Coordinates of C-alpha atoms in Angstrom, one line a residue:
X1 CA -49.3 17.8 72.7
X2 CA -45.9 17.4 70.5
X3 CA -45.2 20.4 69.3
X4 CA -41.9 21.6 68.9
X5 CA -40.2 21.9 72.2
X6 CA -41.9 18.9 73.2
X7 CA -38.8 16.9 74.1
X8 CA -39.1 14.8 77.7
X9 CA -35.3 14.1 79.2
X10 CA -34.7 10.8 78.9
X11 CA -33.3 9.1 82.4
X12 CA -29.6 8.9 81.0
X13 CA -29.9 12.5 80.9
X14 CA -31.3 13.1 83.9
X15 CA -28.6 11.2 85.9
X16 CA -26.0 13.8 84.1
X17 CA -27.5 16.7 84.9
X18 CA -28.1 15.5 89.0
X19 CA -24.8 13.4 89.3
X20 CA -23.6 15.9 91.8
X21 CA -26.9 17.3 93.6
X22 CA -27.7 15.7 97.2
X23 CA -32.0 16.0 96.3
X24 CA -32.6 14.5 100.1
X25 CA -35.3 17.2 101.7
X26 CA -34.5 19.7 99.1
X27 CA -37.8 21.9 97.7
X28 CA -37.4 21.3 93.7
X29 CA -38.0 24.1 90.9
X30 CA -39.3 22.5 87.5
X31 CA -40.3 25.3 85.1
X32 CA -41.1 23.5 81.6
X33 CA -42.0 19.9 83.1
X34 CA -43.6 18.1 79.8
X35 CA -44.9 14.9 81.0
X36 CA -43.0 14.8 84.5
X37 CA -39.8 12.9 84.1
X38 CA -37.7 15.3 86.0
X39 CA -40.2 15.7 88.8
X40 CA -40.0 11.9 89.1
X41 CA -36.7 11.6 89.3
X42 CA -36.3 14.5 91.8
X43 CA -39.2 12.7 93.7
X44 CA -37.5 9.1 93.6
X45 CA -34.1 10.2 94.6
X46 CA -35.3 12.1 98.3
X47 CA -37.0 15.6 96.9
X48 CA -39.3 16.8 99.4
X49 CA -41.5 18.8 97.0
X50 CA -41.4 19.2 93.6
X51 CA -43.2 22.7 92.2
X52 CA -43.4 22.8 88.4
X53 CA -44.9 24.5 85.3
X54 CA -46.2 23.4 82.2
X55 CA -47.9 25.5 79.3
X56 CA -49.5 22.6 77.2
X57 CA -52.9 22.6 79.1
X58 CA -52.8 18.3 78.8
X59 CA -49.6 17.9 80.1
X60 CA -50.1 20.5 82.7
X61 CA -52.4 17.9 84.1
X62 CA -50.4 15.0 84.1
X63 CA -47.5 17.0 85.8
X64 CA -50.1 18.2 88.3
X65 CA -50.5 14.7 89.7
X66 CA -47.0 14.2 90.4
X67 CA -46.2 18.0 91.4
X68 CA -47.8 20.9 92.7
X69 CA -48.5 22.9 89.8
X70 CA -47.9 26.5 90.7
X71 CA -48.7 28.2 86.9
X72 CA -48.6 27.2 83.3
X73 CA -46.4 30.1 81.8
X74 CA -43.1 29.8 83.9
X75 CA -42.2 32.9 82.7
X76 CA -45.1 35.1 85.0
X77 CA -44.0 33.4 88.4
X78 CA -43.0 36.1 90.7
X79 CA -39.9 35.4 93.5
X80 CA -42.2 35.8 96.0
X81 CA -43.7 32.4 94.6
X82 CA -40.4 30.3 95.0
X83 CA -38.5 32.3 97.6
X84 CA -38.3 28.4 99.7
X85 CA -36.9 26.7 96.9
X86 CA -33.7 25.1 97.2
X87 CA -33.1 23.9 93.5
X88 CA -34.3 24.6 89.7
X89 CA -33.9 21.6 87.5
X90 CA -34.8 22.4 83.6
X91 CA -35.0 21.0 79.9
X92 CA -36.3 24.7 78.4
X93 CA -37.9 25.1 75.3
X94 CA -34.7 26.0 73.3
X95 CA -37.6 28.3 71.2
X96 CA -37.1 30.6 74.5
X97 CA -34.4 29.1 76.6
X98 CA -32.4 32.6 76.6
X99 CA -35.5 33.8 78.6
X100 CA -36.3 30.8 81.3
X101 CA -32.9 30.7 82.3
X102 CA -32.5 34.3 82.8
X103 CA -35.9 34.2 84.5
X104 CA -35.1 31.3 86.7
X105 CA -32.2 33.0 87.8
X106 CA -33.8 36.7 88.5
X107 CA -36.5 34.9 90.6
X108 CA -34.4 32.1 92.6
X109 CA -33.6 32.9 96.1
X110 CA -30.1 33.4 97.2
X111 CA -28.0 30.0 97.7
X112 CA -30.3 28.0 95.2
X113 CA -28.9 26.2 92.3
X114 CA -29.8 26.3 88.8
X115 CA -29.3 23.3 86.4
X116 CA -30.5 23.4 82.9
X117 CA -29.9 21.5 79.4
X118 CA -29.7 24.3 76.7
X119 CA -28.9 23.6 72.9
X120 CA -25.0 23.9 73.1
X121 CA -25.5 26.6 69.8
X122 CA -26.8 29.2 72.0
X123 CA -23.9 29.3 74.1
X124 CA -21.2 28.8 71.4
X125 CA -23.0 31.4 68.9
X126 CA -23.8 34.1 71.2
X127 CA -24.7 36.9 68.9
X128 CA -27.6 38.4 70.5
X129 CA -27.7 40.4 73.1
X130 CA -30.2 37.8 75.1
X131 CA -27.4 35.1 74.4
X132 CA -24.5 37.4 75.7
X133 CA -26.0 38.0 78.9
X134 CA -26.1 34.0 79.3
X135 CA -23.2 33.7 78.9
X136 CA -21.9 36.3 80.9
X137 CA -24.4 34.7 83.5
X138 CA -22.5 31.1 83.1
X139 CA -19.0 33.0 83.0
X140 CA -19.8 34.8 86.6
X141 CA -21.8 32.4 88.4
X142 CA -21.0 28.9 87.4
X143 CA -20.1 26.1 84.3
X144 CA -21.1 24.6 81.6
X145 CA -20.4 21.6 79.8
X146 CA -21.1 20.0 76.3
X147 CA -22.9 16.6 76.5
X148 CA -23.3 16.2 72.7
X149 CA -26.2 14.7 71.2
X150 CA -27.7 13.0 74.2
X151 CA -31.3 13.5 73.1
X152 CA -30.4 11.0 69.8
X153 CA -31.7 8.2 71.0
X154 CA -34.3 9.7 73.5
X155 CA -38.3 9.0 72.5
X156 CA -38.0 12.0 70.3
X157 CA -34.8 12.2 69.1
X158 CA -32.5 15.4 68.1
X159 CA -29.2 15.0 66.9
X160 CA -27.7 18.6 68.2
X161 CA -25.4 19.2 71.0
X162 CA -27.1 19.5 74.3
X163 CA -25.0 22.0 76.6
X164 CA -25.4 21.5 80.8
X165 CA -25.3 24.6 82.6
X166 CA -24.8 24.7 86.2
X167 CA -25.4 28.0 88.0
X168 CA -25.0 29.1 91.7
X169 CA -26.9 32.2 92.9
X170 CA -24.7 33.7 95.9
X171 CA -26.8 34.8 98.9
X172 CA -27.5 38.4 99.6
X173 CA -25.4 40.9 102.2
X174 CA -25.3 39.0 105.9
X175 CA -26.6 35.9 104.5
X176 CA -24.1 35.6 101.6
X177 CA -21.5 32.9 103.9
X178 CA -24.4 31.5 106.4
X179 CA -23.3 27.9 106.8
X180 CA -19.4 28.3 105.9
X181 CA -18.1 27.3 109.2
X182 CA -20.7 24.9 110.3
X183 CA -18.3 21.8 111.0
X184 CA -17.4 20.9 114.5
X185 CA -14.6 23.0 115.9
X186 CA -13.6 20.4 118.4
X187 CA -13.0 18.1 116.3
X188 CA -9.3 19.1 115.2
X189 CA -7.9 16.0 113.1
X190 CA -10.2 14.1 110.0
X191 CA -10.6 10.6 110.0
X192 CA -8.6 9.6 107.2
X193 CA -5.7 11.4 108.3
X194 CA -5.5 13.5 104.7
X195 CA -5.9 17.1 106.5
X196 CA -6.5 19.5 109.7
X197 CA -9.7 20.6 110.0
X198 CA -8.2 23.8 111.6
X199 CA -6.3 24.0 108.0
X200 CA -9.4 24.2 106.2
X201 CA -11.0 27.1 108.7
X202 CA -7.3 29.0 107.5
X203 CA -8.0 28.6 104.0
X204 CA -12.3 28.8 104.0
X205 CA -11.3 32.4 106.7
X206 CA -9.5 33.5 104.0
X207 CA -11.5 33.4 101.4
X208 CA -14.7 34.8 103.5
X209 CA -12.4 37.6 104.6
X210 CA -10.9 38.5 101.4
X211 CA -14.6 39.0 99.9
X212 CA -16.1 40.8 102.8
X213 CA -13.4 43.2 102.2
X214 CA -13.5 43.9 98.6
X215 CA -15.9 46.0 98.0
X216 CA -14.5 48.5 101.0
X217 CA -11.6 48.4 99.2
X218 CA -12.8 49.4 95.7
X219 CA -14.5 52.4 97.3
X220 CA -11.5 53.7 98.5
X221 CA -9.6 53.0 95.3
X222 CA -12.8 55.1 93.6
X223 CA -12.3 57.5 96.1
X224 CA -8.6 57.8 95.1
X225 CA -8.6 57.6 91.5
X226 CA -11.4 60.9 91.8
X227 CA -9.3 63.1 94.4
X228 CA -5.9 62.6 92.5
X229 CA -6.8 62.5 88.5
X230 CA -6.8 66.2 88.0
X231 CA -3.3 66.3 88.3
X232 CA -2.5 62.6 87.5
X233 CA -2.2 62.8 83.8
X234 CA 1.7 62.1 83.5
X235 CA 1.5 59.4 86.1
X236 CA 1.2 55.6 85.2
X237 CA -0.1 54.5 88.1
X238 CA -4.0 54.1 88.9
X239 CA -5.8 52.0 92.1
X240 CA -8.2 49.5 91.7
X241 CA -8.1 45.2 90.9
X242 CA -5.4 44.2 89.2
X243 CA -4.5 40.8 87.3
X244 CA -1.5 38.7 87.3
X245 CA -0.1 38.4 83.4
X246 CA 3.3 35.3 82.9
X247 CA 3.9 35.9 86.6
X248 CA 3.9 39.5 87.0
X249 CA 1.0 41.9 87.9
X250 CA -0.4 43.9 85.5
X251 CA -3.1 46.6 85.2
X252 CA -6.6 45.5 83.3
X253 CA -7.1 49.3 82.4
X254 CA -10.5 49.5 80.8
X255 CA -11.7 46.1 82.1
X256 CA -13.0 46.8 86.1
X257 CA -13.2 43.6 87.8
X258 CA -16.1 43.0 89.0
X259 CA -17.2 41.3 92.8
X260 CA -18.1 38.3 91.1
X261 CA -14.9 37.8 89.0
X262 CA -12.8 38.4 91.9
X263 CA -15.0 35.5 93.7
X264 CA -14.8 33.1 91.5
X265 CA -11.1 33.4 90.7
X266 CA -10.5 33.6 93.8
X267 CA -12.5 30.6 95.1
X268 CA -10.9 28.4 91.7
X269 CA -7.1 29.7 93.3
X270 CA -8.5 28.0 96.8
X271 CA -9.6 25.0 95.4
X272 CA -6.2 24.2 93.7
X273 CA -4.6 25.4 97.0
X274 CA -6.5 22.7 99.2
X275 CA -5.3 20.2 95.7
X276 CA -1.6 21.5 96.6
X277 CA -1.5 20.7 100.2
X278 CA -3.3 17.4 99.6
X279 CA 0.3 16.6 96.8
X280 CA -2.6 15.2 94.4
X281 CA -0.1 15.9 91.5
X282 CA 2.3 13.2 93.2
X283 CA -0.1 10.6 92.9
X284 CA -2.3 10.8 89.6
X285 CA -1.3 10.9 85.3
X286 CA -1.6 14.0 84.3
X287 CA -5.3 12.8 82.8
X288 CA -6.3 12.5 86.1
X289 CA -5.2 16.2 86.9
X290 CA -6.8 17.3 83.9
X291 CA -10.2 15.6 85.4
X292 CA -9.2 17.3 88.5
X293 CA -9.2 20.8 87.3
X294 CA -12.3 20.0 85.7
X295 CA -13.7 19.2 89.3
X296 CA -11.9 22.0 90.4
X297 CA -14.0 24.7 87.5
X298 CA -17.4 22.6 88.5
X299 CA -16.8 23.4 92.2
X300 CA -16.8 27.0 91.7
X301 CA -20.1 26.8 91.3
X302 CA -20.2 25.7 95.1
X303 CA -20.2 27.4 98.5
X304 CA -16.9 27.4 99.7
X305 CA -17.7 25.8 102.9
X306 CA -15.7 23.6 105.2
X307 CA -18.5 21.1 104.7
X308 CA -18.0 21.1 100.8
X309 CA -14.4 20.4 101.3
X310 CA -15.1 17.5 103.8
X311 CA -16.8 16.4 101.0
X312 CA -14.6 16.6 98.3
X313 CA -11.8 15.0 100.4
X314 CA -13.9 12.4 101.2
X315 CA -14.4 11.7 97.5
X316 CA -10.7 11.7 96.5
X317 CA -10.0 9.6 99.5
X318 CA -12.4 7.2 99.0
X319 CA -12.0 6.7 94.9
X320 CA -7.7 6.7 95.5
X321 CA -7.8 2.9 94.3
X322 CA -9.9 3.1 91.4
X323 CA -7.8 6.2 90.3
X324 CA -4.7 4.4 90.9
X325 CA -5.8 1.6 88.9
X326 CA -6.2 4.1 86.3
X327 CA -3.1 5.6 86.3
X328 CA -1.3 2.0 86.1
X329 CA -3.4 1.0 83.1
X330 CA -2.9 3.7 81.0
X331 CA 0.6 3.7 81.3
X332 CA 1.3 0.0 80.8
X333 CA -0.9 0.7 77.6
X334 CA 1.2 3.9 76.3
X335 CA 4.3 1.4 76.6
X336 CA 2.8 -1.0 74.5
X337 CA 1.7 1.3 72.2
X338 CA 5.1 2.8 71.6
X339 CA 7.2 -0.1 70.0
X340 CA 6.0 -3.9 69.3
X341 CA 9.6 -4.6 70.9
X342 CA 7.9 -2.8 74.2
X343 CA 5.5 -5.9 75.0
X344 CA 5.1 -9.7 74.5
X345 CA 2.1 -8.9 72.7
X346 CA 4.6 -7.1 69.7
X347 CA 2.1 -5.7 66.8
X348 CA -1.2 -7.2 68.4
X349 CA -1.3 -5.8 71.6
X350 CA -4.7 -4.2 71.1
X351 CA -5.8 -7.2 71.2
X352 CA -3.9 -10.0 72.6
X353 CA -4.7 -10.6 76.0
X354 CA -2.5 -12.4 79.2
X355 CA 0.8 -10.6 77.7
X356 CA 2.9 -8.6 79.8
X357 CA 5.4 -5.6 79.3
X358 CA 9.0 -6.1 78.8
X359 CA 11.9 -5.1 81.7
X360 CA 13.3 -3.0 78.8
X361 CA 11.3 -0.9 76.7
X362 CA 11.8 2.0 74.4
X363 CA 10.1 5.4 74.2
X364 CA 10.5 7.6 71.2
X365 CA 10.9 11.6 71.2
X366 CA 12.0 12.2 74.9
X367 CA 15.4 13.0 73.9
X368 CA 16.9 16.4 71.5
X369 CA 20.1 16.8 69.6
X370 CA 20.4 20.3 68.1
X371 CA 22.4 20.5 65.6
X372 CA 23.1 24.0 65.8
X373 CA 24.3 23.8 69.6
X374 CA 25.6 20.4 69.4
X375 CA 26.1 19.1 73.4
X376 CA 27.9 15.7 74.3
X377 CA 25.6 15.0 76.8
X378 CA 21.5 13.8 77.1
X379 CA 19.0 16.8 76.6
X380 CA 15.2 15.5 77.1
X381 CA 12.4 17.6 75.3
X382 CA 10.3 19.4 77.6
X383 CA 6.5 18.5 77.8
X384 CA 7.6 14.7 76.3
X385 CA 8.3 12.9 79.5
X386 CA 4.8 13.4 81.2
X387 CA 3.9 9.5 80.6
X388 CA 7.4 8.4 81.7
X389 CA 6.8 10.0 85.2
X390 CA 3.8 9.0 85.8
X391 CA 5.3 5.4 86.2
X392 CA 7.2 6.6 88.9
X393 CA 4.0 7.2 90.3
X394 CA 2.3 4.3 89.6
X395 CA 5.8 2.0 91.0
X396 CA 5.4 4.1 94.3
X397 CA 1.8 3.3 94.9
X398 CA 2.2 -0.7 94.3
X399 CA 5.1 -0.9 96.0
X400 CA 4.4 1.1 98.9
X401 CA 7.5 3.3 98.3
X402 CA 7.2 6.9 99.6
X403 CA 7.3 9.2 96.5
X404 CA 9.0 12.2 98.3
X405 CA 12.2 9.3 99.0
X406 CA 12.0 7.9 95.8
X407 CA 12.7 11.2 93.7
X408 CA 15.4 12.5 96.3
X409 CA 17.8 9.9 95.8
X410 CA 21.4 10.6 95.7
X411 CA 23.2 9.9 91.9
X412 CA 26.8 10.3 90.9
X413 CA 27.3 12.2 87.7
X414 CA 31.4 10.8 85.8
X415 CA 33.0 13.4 87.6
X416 CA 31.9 12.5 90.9
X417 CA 29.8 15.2 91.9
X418 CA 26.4 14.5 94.2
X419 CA 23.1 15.9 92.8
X420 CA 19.6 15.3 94.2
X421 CA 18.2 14.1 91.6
X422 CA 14.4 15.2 90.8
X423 CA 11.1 13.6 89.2
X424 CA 11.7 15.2 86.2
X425 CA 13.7 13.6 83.5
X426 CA 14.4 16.7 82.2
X427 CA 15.8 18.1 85.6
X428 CA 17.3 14.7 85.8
X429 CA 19.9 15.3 83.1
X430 CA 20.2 18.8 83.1
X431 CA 22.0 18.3 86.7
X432 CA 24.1 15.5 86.0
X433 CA 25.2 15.9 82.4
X434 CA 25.3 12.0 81.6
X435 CA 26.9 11.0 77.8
X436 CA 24.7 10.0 74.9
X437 CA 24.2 6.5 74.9
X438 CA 25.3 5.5 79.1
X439 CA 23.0 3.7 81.0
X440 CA 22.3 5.1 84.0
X441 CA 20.0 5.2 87.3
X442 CA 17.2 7.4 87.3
X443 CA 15.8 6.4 90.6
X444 CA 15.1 3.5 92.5
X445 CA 12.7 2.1 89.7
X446 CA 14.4 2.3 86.3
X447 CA 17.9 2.5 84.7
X448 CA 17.6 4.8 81.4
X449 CA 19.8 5.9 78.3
X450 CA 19.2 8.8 75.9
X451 CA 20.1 8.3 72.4
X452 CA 20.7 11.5 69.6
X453 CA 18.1 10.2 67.6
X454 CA 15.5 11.0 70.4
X455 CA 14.6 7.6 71.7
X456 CA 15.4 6.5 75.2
X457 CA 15.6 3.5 76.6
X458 CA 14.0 2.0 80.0
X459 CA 15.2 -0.6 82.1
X460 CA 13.4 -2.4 85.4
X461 CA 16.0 -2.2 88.1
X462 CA 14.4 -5.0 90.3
X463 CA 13.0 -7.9 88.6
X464 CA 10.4 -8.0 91.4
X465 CA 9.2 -4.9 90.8
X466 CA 8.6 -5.3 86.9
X467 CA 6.7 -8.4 87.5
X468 CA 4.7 -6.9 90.0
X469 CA 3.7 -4.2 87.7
X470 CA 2.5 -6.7 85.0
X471 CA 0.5 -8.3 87.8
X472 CA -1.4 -5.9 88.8
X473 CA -2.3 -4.5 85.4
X474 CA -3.1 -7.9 84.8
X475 CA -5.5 -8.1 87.6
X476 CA -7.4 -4.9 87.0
X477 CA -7.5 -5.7 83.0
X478 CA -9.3 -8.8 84.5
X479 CA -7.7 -11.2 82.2
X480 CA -8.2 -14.9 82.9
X481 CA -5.5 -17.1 84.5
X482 CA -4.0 -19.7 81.7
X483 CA -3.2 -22.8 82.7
X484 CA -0.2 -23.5 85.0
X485 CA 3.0 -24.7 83.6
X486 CA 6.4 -25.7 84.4
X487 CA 8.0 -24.6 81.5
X488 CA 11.3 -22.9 82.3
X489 CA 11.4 -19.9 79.8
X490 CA 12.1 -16.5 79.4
X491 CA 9.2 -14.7 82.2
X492 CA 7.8 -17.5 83.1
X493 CA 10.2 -18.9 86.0
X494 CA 8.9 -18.6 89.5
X495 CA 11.1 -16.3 91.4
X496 CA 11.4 -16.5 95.1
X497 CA 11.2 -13.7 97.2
X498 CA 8.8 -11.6 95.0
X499 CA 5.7 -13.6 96.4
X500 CA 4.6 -14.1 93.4
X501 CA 3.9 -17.3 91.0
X502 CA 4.8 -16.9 86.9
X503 CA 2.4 -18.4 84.7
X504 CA 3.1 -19.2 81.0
X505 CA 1.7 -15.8 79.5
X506 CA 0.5 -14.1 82.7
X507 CA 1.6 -12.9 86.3
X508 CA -0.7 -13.4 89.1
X509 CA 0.2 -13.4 92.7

């Protein structure tokens, strides 16, 4: 019974794989079951059938009491057999995975998805011909993602990287966008407020229209390219798809797009649209965006529908706090991590707890002095002031500034002159040429000065606001309240005003 490929997906695993599959009513695919812990799971969580194979005649059996066994060899079911299904789920024998993923997805209905664990070598080495069409399958049709060695602690352990591929299979000719405007169309305004439902149909319309019409217009570039290439050898130009290279378009010549590259590419460019009307770059670290364009890749493996993106708004709405939380903690941290003069903590702020950061802190490598073009005013570095914005951020969201009148604030630059000053340091002092080594007012928040050496320094303009900052990291860092005193000291007055209370160490409202 434990042969080789013998390795059952432990539950860990398992809740990977189905993190983002809704299993209520769906009809469930499991080609290499083992002893059944994916049909269980499928089963527990709302699956309203689970079909399965298994070759091992013993543990064909036990999967046939929690299943309905439709054959033992996956790889002889016929379409015809699973045309219903809804979703394949699969831990393949990584002897043959190459062939049960390319046979789930020649047999799976159109509109079904496809998740699979694969050893993360097949996909990384692909030097067969088997392993390049995979790829090409993953590249087209959906994602995949490195887990690592999940399976190391599992009943029967392996220490190589697992891989997690998630594939869609578009549906056929007038079936292909059944379902992409099912949401109400009276129903104009979402609840929380974040977007027009009529906005989505613009952008969802779009996209539907823009793939309908592809393939007529690739026939008439073919068409084209045959009537005038007799005599079109000293011209440059030549109809078809072409590809946007550092802002300009450019001609792939030799490399046809295909109906499926120009789906997905075009669905990804959709996805960040809906992210660019919804401002999410205003409000998150740029770790969070880098999750987001994560989500954003996973999601091309999803119908475009207005329902999807109800759903995904609904998801970013609802998690806003806990990302904002994130976003404060990780920059209080990068301040502390920069100088031991940045934080009460100084050296052990790793792992002191109850300390607080100071009203003036220092970061290092923001600012340039060439020597070769030597300027008498501040230059920042660009791609070094990421973290330092993403305070702004996090001072606008407890505070309940508004971040659009936060960054448009007027400044006065030594001759006089009124800029609108942006959220970018760098834009910041390349519009109001400020002297090395002068404080002065970035924006409602902080006060700043750029040194030659490349440090800059930070300054809280409102006390208030600094305290509150260490209060709430305080809060979600979920360190303990000391004991109260009345101690008059350096942070630890009460102020008035701030509704606050100052406690030796630690801020808590």
């Amino acid at each position: 019974m434990f042969n080789r490929d013998f390795y059952p997906t432990p539950r860990g695993v398992i809740d990977l794989m189905l993190s983002q599959v809704d299993l209520t009513g769906k009809v469930v695919l499991e080609p290499s079951a083992g002893s059944g812990n994916l049909i269980e799971y499928a089963l527990e969580f709302g699956a309203k059938e689970v079909l399965c194979c298994e070759i091992n005649e013993d543990l064909a059996k036990i999967c046939a009491s929690k299943g309905r066994l439709i054959a033992n060899d996956f790889l002889t079911v016929r379409g015809e057999q699973v045309s219903h299904i809804e979703l394949v789920i699969m831990n393949p024998p990584f002897s043959a995975e190459e062939d049960h993923i390319n046979h789930a997805w020649n047999i799976a209905p159109g509109g079904c998805q496809i998740i699979s664990l694969c050893n993360w070598q097949m996909y990384s080495n692909s030097y067969t011909r088997k392993r390049t069409e995979i790829k090409n399958l993953i590249h087209l049709n959906g994602t995949i993602e490195n887990l690592g060695e999940v399976f190391a602690e599992a009943d029967r352990s392996t220490r190589i990287d697992i891989g997690l591929i998630r594939l869609f299979k578009p549906k056929a000719d007038q079936f292909e966008f059944e379902g992409y405007f099912d949401m109400e169309e009276d129903e104009d305004i979402q609840e929380n407020g974040l977007m027009k439902r009529n906005e989505i149909r613009e952008v969802v319309d779009r996209y539907v229209g823009a793939v309908k019409m592809f393939d007529r217009v690739m026939e008439v570039n073919k068409s084209l390219n045959s009537v005038i290439n007799p005599i079109a050898q000293h011209m440059s130009i030549l109809f078809g798809a072409f590809e946007k290279a550092n802002g300009r378009y450019s001609e792939l010549r030799g490399a046809e797009i295909s109906r499926e590259k120009f789906k997905k590419e075009l669905q990804k460019s959709a996805w960040k649209t809906l992210f660019d009307k919804f401002e999410m770059q205003k409000y998150v670290t740029q770790s969070v965006i880098a999750d987001i364009n994560r989500f954003v890749e996973q999601q091309t493996a999803v119908p475009f529908t207005m329902r999807n993106i109800y759903r995904m708004i609904e998801m970013i709405h609802g998690t806003r706090e806990s990302r904002m939380n994130r976003v404060l903690v990780e920059v209080f941290d990068r301040i502390c991590s920069l100088s031991a003069d940045n934080s009460e903590a100084g050296q052990g702020w790793k792992t002191n707890s109850g300390y607080k950061v100071n009203r003036r802190f220092i970061d290092t490598w923001v600012c340039e002095h060439d020597n070769r073009w030597p300027t008498n005013y501040v230059k920042v570095r660009v791609g070094h002031r990421d973290h330092i914005e993403d305070l702004i951020k996090a001072l606008c969201y407890i505070t309940g500034k508004n971040y659009d009148h936060v960054i448009k604030r007027r400044c006065f630059t030594e001759e006089g002159k009124e800029y609108w000053a942006h959220n970018s340091l760098y834009s910041f002092f390349s519009d109001n040429r400020t002297p090395w080594g002068e404080w002065v007012q970035w924006n409602d928040f902080l006060r700043v000065r750029g040194y030659k050496k490349g440090t800059m320094h930070f300054e809280f303009v409102s006390e208030e606001v600094w305290m509150e900052f260490n209060i709430r990291v305080a809060k979600i860092k979920g360190w303990a309240l000391p004991k109260r005193t009345d101690k008059k000291s350096k942070g630890t007055e009460r102020t008035r005003g701030a509704g606050v209370e100052v406690y030796e160490g630690t801020l808590f409202n």
